[in-house]
C-alpha atoms as an extended CHARMM CRD file, in Angstrom:
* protein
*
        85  EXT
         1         1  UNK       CA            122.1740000000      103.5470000000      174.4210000000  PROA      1               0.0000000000
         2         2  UNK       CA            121.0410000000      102.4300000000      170.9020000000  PROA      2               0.0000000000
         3         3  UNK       CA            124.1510000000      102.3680000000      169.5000000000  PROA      3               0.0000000000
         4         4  UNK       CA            125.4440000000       99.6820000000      172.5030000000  PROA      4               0.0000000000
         5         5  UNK       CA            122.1080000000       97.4850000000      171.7430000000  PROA      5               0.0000000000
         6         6  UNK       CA            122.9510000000       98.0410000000      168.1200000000  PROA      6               0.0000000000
         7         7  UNK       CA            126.0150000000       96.3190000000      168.6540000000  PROA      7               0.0000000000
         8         8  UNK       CA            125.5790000000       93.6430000000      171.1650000000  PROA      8               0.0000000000
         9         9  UNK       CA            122.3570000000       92.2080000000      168.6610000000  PROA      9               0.0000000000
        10        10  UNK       CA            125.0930000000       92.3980000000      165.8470000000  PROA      10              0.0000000000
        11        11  UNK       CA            127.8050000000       90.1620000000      168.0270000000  PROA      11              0.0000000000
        12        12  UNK       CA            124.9620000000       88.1360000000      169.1700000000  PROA      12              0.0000000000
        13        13  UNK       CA            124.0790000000       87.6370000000      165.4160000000  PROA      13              0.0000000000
        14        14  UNK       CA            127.5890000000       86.7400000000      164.4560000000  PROA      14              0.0000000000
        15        15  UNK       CA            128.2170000000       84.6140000000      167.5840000000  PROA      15              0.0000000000
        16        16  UNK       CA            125.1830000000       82.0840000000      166.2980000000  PROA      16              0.0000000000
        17        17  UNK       CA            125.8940000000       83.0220000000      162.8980000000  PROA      17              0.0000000000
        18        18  UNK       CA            129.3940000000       81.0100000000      163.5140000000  PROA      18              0.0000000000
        19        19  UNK       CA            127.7320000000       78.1930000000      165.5840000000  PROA      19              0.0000000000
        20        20  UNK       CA            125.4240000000       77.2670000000      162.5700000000  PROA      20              0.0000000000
        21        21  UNK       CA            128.1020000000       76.6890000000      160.1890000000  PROA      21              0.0000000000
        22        22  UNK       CA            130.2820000000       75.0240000000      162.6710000000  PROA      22              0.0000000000
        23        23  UNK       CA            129.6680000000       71.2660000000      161.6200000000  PROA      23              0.0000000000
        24        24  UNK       CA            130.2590000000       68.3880000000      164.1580000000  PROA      24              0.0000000000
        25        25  UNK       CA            131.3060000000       64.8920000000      163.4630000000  PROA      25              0.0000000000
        26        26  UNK       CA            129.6220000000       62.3320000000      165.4210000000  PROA      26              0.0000000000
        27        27  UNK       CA            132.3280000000       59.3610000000      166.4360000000  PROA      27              0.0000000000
        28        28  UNK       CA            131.0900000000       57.1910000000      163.8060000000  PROA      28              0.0000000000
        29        29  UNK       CA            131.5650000000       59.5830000000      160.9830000000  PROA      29              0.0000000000
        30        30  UNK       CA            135.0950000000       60.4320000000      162.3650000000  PROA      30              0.0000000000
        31        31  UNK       CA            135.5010000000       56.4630000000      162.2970000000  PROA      31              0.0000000000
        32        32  UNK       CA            133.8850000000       56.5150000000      158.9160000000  PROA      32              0.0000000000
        33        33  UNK       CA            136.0950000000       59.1640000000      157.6070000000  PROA      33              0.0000000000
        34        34  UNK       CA            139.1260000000       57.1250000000      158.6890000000  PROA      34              0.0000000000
        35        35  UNK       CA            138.4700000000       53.9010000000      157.8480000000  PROA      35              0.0000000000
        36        36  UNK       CA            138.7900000000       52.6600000000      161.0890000000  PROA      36              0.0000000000
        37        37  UNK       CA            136.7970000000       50.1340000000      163.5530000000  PROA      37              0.0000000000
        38        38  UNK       CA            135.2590000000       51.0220000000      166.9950000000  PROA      38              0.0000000000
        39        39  UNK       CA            137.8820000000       49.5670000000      169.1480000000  PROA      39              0.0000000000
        40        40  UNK       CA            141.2480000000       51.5260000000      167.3780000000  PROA      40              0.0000000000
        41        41  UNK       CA            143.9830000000       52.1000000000      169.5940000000  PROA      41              0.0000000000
        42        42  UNK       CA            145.7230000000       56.0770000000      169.6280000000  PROA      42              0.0000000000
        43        43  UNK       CA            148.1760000000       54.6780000000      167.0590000000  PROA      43              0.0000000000
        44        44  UNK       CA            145.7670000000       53.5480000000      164.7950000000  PROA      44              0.0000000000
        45        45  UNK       CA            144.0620000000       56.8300000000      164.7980000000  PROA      45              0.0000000000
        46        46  UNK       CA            146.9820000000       58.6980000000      164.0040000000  PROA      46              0.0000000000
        47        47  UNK       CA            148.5150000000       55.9220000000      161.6680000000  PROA      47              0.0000000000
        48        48  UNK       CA            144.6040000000       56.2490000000      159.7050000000  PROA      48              0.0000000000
        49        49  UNK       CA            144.7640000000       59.8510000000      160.1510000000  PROA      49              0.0000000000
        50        50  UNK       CA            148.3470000000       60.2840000000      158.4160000000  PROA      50              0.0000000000
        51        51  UNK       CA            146.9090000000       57.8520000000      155.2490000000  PROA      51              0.0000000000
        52        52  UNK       CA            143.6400000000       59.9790000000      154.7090000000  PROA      52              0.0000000000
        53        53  UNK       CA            145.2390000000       63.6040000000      155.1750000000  PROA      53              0.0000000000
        54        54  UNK       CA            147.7040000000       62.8610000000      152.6440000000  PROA      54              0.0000000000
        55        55  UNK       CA            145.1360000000       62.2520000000      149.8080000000  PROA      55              0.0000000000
        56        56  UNK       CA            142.8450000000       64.9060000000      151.0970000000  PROA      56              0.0000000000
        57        57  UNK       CA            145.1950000000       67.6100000000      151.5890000000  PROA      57              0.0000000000
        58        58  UNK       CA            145.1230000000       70.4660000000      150.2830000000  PROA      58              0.0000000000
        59        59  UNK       CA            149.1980000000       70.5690000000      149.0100000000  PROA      59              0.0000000000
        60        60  UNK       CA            148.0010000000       67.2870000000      147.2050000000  PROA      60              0.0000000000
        61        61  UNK       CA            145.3620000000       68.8110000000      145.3590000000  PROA      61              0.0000000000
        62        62  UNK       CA            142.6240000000       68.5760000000      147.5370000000  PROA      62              0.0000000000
        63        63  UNK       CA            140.6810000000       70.3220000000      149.8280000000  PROA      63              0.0000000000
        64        64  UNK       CA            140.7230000000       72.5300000000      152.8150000000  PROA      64              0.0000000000
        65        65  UNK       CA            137.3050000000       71.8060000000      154.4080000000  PROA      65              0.0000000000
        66        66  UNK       CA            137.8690000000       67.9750000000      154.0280000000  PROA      66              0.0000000000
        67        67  UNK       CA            141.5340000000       68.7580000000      155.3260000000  PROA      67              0.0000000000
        68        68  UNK       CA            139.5050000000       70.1260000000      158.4310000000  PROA      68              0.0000000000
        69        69  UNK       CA            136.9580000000       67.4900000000      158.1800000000  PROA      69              0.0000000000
        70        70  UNK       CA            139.8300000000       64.6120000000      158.7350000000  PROA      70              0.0000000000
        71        71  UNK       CA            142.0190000000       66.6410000000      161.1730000000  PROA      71              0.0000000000
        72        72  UNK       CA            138.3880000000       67.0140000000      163.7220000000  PROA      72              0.0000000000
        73        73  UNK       CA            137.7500000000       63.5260000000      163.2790000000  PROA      73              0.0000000000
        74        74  UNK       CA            141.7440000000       62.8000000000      164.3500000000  PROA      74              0.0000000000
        75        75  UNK       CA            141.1570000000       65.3040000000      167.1650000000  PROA      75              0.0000000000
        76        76  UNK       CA            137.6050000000       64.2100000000      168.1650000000  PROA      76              0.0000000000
        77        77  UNK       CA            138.6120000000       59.9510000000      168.1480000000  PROA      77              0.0000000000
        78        78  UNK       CA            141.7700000000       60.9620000000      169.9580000000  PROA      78              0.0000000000
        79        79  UNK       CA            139.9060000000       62.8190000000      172.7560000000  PROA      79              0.0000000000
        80        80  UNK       CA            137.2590000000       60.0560000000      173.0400000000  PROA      80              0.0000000000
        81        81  UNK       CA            140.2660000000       57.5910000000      174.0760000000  PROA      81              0.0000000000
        82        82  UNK       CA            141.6800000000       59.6530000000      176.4940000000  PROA      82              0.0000000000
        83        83  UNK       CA            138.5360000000       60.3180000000      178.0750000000  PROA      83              0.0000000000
        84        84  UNK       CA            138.4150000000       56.4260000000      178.4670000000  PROA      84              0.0000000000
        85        85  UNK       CA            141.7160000000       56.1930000000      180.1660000000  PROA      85              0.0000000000
């Protein structure tokens, strides 16, 4: 019995231990990030998205957290327009 409360504290520790560092964007700094405006279509999301991964990439010498950083902004803008429609 110790050992199973032993080791659903541990995955309860991980579990929240991988919410803290999970970092969310709010839709302005996904705008931000993009360099877009408020009302941006779908292709303008993608067309900004394309322009900022290719600097930030990591193949291009930069790096994979910003990499991440631009692709949830794409992913979080893009959802936010289809929940509009």
């Amino acid at each position: 019995m110790a050992k199973l409360v032993l080791i659903v504290a541990l995955a309860a520790g991980v579990y929240f231990w991988w919410l803290g560092r999970r970092t969310r964007l709010s839709a302005g700094e996904a705008r931000t990030l993009l360099g877009i405006d408020a009302g941006a279509s779908e292709n303008e999301v993608r067309a900004a998205h394309r322009r900022v991964i290719q600097r930030v990439h990591p193949d291009a010498g930069g790096s994979s957290e910003l990499a991440k950083r631009v692709n949830a902004a794409r992913d979080l803008l893009l959802a936010e327009l289809r929940r509009r429609h």
